Short mmCIF file of C-alpha atoms in Angstrom, two decimals:
data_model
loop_
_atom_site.label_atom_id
_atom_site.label_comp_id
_atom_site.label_asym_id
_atom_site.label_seq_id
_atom_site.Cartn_x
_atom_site.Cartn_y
_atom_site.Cartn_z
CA UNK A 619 -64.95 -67.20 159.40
CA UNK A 620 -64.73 -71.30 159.74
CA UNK A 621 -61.57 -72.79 158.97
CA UNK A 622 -61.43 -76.44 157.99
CA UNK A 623 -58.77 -78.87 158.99
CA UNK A 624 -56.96 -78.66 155.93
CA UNK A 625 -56.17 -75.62 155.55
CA UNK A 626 -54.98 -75.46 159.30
CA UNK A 627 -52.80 -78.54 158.51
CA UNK A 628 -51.29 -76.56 155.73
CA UNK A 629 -50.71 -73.91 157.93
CA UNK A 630 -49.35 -76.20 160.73
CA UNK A 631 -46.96 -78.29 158.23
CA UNK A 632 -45.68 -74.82 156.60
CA UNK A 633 -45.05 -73.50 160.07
CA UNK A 634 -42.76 -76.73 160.69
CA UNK A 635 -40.99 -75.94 156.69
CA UNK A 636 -40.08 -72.47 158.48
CA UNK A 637 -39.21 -74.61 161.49
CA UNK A 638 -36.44 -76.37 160.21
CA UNK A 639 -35.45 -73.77 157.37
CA UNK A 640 -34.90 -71.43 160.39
CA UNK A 641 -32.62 -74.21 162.04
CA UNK A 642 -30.78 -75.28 159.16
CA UNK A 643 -29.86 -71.79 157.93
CA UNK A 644 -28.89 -70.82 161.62
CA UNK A 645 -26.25 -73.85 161.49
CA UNK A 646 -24.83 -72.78 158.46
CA UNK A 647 -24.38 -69.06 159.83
CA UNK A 648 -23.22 -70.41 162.91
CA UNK A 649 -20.05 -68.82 163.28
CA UNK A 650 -21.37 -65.39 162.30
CA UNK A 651 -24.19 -65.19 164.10
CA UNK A 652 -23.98 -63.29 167.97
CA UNK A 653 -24.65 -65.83 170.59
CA UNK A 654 -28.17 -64.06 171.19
CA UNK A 655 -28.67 -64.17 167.64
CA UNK A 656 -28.27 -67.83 167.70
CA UNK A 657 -30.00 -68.60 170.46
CA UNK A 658 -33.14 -66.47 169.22
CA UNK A 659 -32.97 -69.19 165.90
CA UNK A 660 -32.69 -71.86 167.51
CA UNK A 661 -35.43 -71.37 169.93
CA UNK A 662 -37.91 -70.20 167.74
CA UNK A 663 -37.09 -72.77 165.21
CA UNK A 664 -37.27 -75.71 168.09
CA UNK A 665 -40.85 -74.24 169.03
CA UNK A 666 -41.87 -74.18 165.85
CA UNK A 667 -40.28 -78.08 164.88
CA UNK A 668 -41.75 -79.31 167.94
CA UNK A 669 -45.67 -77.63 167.03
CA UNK A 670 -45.07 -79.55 163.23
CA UNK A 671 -44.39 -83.09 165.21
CA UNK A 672 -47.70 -82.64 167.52
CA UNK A 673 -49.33 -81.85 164.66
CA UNK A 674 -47.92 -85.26 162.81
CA UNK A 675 -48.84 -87.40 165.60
CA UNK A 676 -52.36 -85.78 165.81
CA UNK A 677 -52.68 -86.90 161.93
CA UNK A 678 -51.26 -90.11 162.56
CA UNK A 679 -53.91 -91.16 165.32
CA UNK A 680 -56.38 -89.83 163.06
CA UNK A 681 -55.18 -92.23 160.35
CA UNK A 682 -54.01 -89.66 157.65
CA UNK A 683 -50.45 -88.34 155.83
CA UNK A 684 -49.82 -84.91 156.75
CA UNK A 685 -47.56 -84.34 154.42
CA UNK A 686 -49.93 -84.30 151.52
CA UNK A 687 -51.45 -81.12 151.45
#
């Protein structure tokens, strides 16, 4: 099956949503999360941010918003 590039944008762009979701929920729970716990949030969610912004440069050299989906 052949994916096109917008529908792996949406993909990309929702993975960064979860991305920063993940982050800002973490540092609300802060103080009742374990420090594991923590640390598993904030990694995933600073692998996931950091995916979303190579995937907004890529747009931007290719001259298009990826925020409209």
């Amino acid at each position: 099956m052949k994916y096109n590039w917008k529908f792996r944008k949406k993909c990309w762009m929702g993975l960064y949503a979860a991305g920063l979701l993940i982050f800002s929920m973490s540092s609300l729970l802060r103080h009742e999360l374990s420090d594991f716990q923590l640390g598993f949030c904030e990694g995933i969610s600073m692998v996931l941010m950091l995916t979303g912004v190579v995937i907004i440069g890529f747009c931007l050299v290719k001259r298009e918003n990826p925020f409209r989906l």
